[in-house]
Amino acid sequence: MSSALDRLKNLSNKLSISNYEMARKENLSKLKELYKEVGIDKKVEKFEDLFDFKAINLSGASLQSENLGEIKEGRYLQVLAIAYDKSASVKSKNISLGYFGRVENVDVEFKNKVIEFIIRYRFEKSFMTLEHYHEMLGQFA
């Protein structure tokens, strides 16, 4: 637990809350641009509806920081969203938001935009999660 606390202290020393809010605002702006550029708007009409998904993943290229963007030869570049329905017999379901063909045939610049879209989505989704838990903690104050 102390290592998590140490990381939080270290992070708060590096960035103030106002810097995070500015980064979040800039991220949302760029995310909206990429949403259209990558073509996700064709599958999800309203930008806000993106955040109803539990997560968005990528096949065909790495999202890990140590090898970000590295392609997986023979695979297909595809953006997959995970939808969750509590009332359904099968609770989670994968939905394709974008299929771009064999990853080695996809333009590198476009592939990088797809990766950036997912990272920016996850960045915003993490803020939403923080807000959710912050509101929950308010019940104990």
C-alpha positions as protocol buffer text, in pm:
chain_id: "A"
residue {
  index: 1
  type: MET
  ca { x: 0 y: 0 z: 0 }
}
residue {
  index: 2
  type: SER
  ca { x: 281 y: 239 z: 80 }
}
residue {
  index: 3
  type: SER
  ca { x: 427 y: 198 z: -270 }
}
residue {
  index: 4
  type: ALA
  ca { x: 95 y: 309 z: -421 }
}
residue {
  index: 5
  type: LEU
  ca { x: 89 y: 604 z: -182 }
}
residue {
  index: 6
  type: ASP
  ca { x: 449 y: 689 z: -274 }
}
residue {
  index: 7
  type: ARG
  ca { x: 360 y: 679 z: -645 }
}
residue {
  index: 8
  type: LEU
  ca { x: 62 y: 907 z: -582 }
}
residue {
  index: 9
  type: LYS
  ca { x: 278 y: 1155 z: -389 }
}
residue {
  index: 10
  type: ASN
  ca { x: 540 y: 1147 z: -664 }
}
residue {
  index: 11
  type: LEU
  ca { x: 275 y: 1205 z: -927 }
}
residue {
  index: 12
  type: SER
  ca { x: 117 y: 1492 z: -737 }
}
residue {
  index: 13
  type: ASN
  ca { x: 460 y: 1654 z: -706 }
}
residue {
  index: 14
  type: LYS
  ca { x: 504 y: 1636 z: -1085 }
}
residue {
  index: 15
  type: LEU
  ca { x: 163 y: 1762 z: -1189 }
}
residue {
  index: 16
  type: SER
  ca { x: -89 y: 1982 z: -1018 }
}
residue {
  index: 17
  type: ILE
  ca { x: -461 y: 1916 z: -1045 }
}
residue {
  index: 18
  type: SER
  ca { x: -500 y: 2215 z: -1278 }
}
residue {
  index: 19
  type: ASN
  ca { x: -239 y: 2064 z: -1512 }
}
residue {
  index: 20
  type: TYR
  ca { x: -441 y: 1744 z: -1518 }
}
residue {
  index: 21
  type: GLU
  ca { x: -760 y: 1931 z: -1597 }
}
residue {
  index: 22
  type: MET
  ca { x: -587 y: 2111 z: -1885 }
}
residue {
  index: 23
  type: ALA
  ca { x: -446 y: 1782 z: -2011 }
}
residue {
  index: 24
  type: ARG
  ca { x: -792 y: 1627 z: -1987 }
}
residue {
  index: 25
  type: LYS
  ca { x: -954 y: 1910 z: -2181 }
}
residue {
  index: 26
  type: GLU
  ca { x: -689 y: 1891 z: -2455 }
}
residue {
  index: 27
  type: ASN
  ca { x: -719 y: 1511 z: -2461 }
}
residue {
  index: 28
  type: LEU
  ca { x: -1097 y: 1526 z: -2511 }
}
residue {
  index: 29
  type: SER
  ca { x: -1058 y: 1773 z: -2795 }
}
residue {
  index: 30
  type: LYS
  ca { x: -803 y: 1555 z: -2976 }
}
residue {
  index: 31
  type: LEU
  ca { x: -1006 y: 1240 z: -2900 }
}
residue {
  index: 32
  type: LYS
  ca { x: -1310 y: 1391 z: -3074 }
}
residue {
  index: 33
  type: GLU
  ca { x: -1097 y: 1464 z: -3382 }
}
residue {
  index: 34
  type: LEU
  ca { x: -957 y: 1110 z: -3390 }
}
residue {
  index: 35
  type: TYR
  ca { x: -1305 y: 964 z: -3339 }
}
residue {
  index: 36
  type: LYS
  ca { x: -1395 y: 1104 z: -3682 }
}
residue {
  index: 37
  type: GLU
  ca { x: -1056 y: 1060 z: -3853 }
}
residue {
  index: 38
  type: VAL
  ca { x: -1038 y: 691 z: -3765 }
}
residue {
  index: 39
  type: GLY
  ca { x: -1403 y: 636 z: -3860 }
}
residue {
  index: 40
  type: ILE
  ca { x: -1539 y: 528 z: -3522 }
}
residue {
  index: 41
  type: ASP
  ca { x: -1822 y: 779 z: -3575 }
}
residue {
  index: 42
  type: LYS
  ca { x: -1963 y: 543 z: -3839 }
}
residue {
  index: 43
  type: LYS
  ca { x: -2030 y: 277 z: -3571 }
}
residue {
  index: 44
  type: VAL
  ca { x: -2098 y: 502 z: -3270 }
}
residue {
  index: 45
  type: GLU
  ca { x: -2306 y: 801 z: -3380 }
}
residue {
  index: 46
  type: LYS
  ca { x: -2273 y: 1011 z: -3065 }
}
residue {
  index: 47
  type: PHE
  ca { x: -1925 y: 1072 z: -2926 }
}
residue {
  index: 48
  type: GLU
  ca { x: -2053 y: 1056 z: -2567 }
}
residue {
  index: 49
  type: ASP
  ca { x: -2181 y: 701 z: -2625 }
}
residue {
  index: 50
  type: LEU
  ca { x: -1819 y: 579 z: -2651 }
}
residue {
  index: 51
  type: PHE
  ca { x: -1796 y: 594 z: -2276 }
}
residue {
  index: 52
  type: ASP
  ca { x: -2085 y: 351 z: -2229 }
}
residue {
  index: 53
  type: PHE
  ca { x: -1843 y: 75 z: -2327 }
}
residue {
  index: 54
  type: LYS
  ca { x: -1659 y: -102 z: -2049 }
}
residue {
  index: 55
  type: ALA
  ca { x: -1335 y: -81 z: -2249 }
}
residue {
  index: 56
  type: ILE
  ca { x: -1193 y: -40 z: -2598 }
}
residue {
  index: 57
  type: ASN
  ca { x: -914 y: -268 z: -2716 }
}
residue {
  index: 58
  type: LEU
  ca { x: -702 y: -318 z: -3024 }
}
residue {
  index: 59
  type: SER
  ca { x: -595 y: -627 z: -3211 }
}
residue {
  index: 60
  type: GLY
  ca { x: -301 y: -636 z: -3448 }
}
residue {
  index: 61
  type: ALA
  ca { x: -72 y: -388 z: -3273 }
}
residue {
  index: 62
  type: SER
  ca { x: 66 y: -350 z: -2923 }
}
residue {
  index: 63
  type: LEU
  ca { x: -66 y: -101 z: -2669 }
}
residue {
  index: 64
  type: GLN
  ca { x: 205 y: -180 z: -2413 }
}
residue {
  index: 65
  type: SER
  ca { x: 434 y: 113 z: -2335 }
}
residue {
  index: 66
  type: GLU
  ca { x: 756 y: -85 z: -2392 }
}
residue {
  index: 67
  type: ASN
  ca { x: 658 y: -176 z: -2750 }
}
residue {
  index: 68
  type: LEU
  ca { x: 377 y: 67 z: -2831 }
}
residue {
  index: 69
  type: GLY
  ca { x: 259 y: 38 z: -3190 }
}
residue {
  index: 70
  type: GLU
  ca { x: 460 y: -272 z: -3271 }
}
residue {
  index: 71
  type: ILE
  ca { x: 261 y: -475 z: -3521 }
}
residue {
  index: 72
  type: LYS
  ca { x: 172 y: -841 z: -3489 }
}
residue {
  index: 73
  type: GLU
  ca { x: 234 y: -980 z: -3838 }
}
residue {
  index: 74
  type: GLY
  ca { x: -48 y: -1182 z: -3989 }
}
residue {
  index: 75
  type: ARG
  ca { x: -308 y: -1022 z: -3760 }
}
residue {
  index: 76
  type: TYR
  ca { x: -580 y: -774 z: -3847 }
}
residue {
  index: 77
  type: LEU
  ca { x: -594 y: -419 z: -3716 }
}
residue {
  index: 78
  type: GLN
  ca { x: -928 y: -392 z: -3544 }
}
residue {
  index: 79
  type: VAL
  ca { x: -1079 y: -171 z: -3273 }
}
residue {
  index: 80
  type: LEU
  ca { x: -1298 y: -374 z: -3039 }
}
residue {
  index: 81
  type: ALA
  ca { x: -1532 y: -237 z: -2775 }
}
residue {
  index: 82
  type: ILE
  ca { x: -1654 y: -438 z: -2480 }
}
residue {
  index: 83
  type: ALA
  ca { x: -2020 y: -382 z: -2401 }
}
residue {
  index: 84
  type: TYR
  ca { x: -2165 y: -502 z: -2071 }
}
residue {
  index: 85
  type: ASP
  ca { x: -2528 y: -595 z: -2010 }
}
residue {
  index: 86
  type: LYS
  ca { x: -2618 y: -707 z: -1657 }
}
residue {
  index: 87
  type: SER
  ca { x: -2953 y: -850 z: -1766 }
}
residue {
  index: 88
  type: ALA
  ca { x: -2821 y: -1064 z: -2054 }
}
residue {
  index: 89
  type: SER
  ca { x: -2728 y: -1429 z: -2015 }
}
residue {
  index: 90
  type: VAL
  ca { x: -2386 y: -1350 z: -2163 }
}
residue {
  index: 91
  type: LYS
  ca { x: -2282 y: -1039 z: -1970 }
}
residue {
  index: 92
  type: SER
  ca { x: -2011 y: -899 z: -2196 }
}
residue {
  index: 93
  type: LYS
  ca { x: -1996 y: -878 z: -2572 }
}
residue {
  index: 94
  type: ASN
  ca { x: -1724 y: -765 z: -2816 }
}
residue {
  index: 95
  type: ILE
  ca { x: -1832 y: -515 z: -3078 }
}
residue {
  index: 96
  type: SER
  ca { x: -1615 y: -417 z: -3374 }
}
residue {
  index: 97
  type: LEU
  ca { x: -1582 y: -40 z: -3402 }
}
residue {
  index: 98
  type: GLY
  ca { x: -1334 y: -49 z: -3685 }
}
residue {
  index: 99
  type: TYR
  ca { x: -1178 y: -312 z: -3907 }
}
residue {
  index: 100
  type: PHE
  ca { x: -880 y: -197 z: -4113 }
}
residue {
  index: 101
  type: GLY
  ca { x: -741 y: -517 z: -4269 }
}
residue {
  index: 102
  type: ARG
  ca { x: -404 y: -690 z: -4230 }
}
residue {
  index: 103
  type: VAL
  ca { x: -195 y: -477 z: -4000 }
}
residue {
  index: 104
  type: GLU
  ca { x: 116 y: -494 z: -4218 }
}
residue {
  index: 105
  type: ASN
  ca { x: -87 y: -340 z: -4505 }
}
residue {
  index: 106
  type: VAL
  ca { x: -224 y: -48 z: -4298 }
}
residue {
  index: 107
  type: ASP
  ca { x: -57 y: 290 z: -4346 }
}
residue {
  index: 108
  type: VAL
  ca { x: 173 y: 350 z: -4046 }
}
residue {
  index: 109
  type: GLU
  ca { x: 40 y: 702 z: -3987 }
}
residue {
  index: 110
  type: PHE
  ca { x: -319 y: 573 z: -3981 }
}
residue {
  index: 111
  type: LYS
  ca { x: -225 y: 284 z: -3750 }
}
residue {
  index: 112
  type: ASN
  ca { x: -67 y: 536 z: -3513 }
}
residue {
  index: 113
  type: LYS
  ca { x: -388 y: 744 z: -3514 }
}
residue {
  index: 114
  type: VAL
  ca { x: -586 y: 434 z: -3420 }
}
residue {
  index: 115
  type: ILE
  ca { x: -346 y: 363 z: -3133 }
}
residue {
  index: 116
  type: GLU
  ca { x: -357 y: 727 z: -3021 }
}
residue {
  index: 117
  type: PHE
  ca { x: -738 y: 714 z: -3026 }
}
residue {
  index: 118
  type: ILE
  ca { x: -742 y: 417 z: -2791 }
}
residue {
  index: 119
  type: ILE
  ca { x: -483 y: 563 z: -2552 }
}
residue {
  index: 120
  type: ARG
  ca { x: -672 y: 894 z: -2542 }
}
residue {
  index: 121
  type: TYR
  ca { x: -1000 y: 707 z: -2483 }
}
residue {
  index: 122
  type: ARG
  ca { x: -846 y: 518 z: -2192 }
}
residue {
  index: 123
  type: PHE
  ca { x: -704 y: 841 z: -2048 }
}
residue {
  index: 124
  type: GLU
  ca { x: -1050 y: 1000 z: -2042 }
}
residue {
  index: 125
  type: LYS
  ca { x: -1214 y: 681 z: -1917 }
}
residue {
  index: 126
  type: SER
  ca { x: -972 y: 678 z: -1622 }
}
residue {
  index: 127
  type: PHE
  ca { x: -1080 y: 1033 z: -1530 }
}
residue {
  index: 128
  type: MET
  ca { x: -1442 y: 922 z: -1538 }
}
residue {
  index: 129
  type: THR
  ca { x: -1359 y: 633 z: -1308 }
}
residue {
  index: 130
  type: LEU
  ca { x: -1183 y: 867 z: -1065 }
}
residue {
  index: 131
  type: GLU
  ca { x: -1485 y: 1098 z: -1061 }
}
residue {
  index: 132
  type: HIS
  ca { x: -1716 y: 804 z: -997 }
}
residue {
  index: 133
  type: TYR
  ca { x: -1519 y: 683 z: -695 }
}
residue {
  index: 134
  type: HIS
  ca { x: -1470 y: 1037 z: -566 }
}
residue {
  index: 135
  type: GLU
  ca { x: -1848 y: 1082 z: -566 }
}
residue {
  index: 136
  type: MET
  ca { x: -1893 y: 749 z: -387 }
}
residue {
  index: 137
  type: LEU
  ca { x: -1644 y: 851 z: -119 }
}
residue {
  index: 138
  type: GLY
  ca { x: -1847 y: 1166 z: -66 }
}
residue {
  index: 139
  type: GLN
  ca { x: -2112 y: 950 z: 96 }
}
residue {
  index: 140
  type: PHE
  ca { x: -1871 y: 876 z: 380 }
}
residue {
  index: 141
  type: ALA
  ca { x: -1775 y: 1237 z: 453 }
}
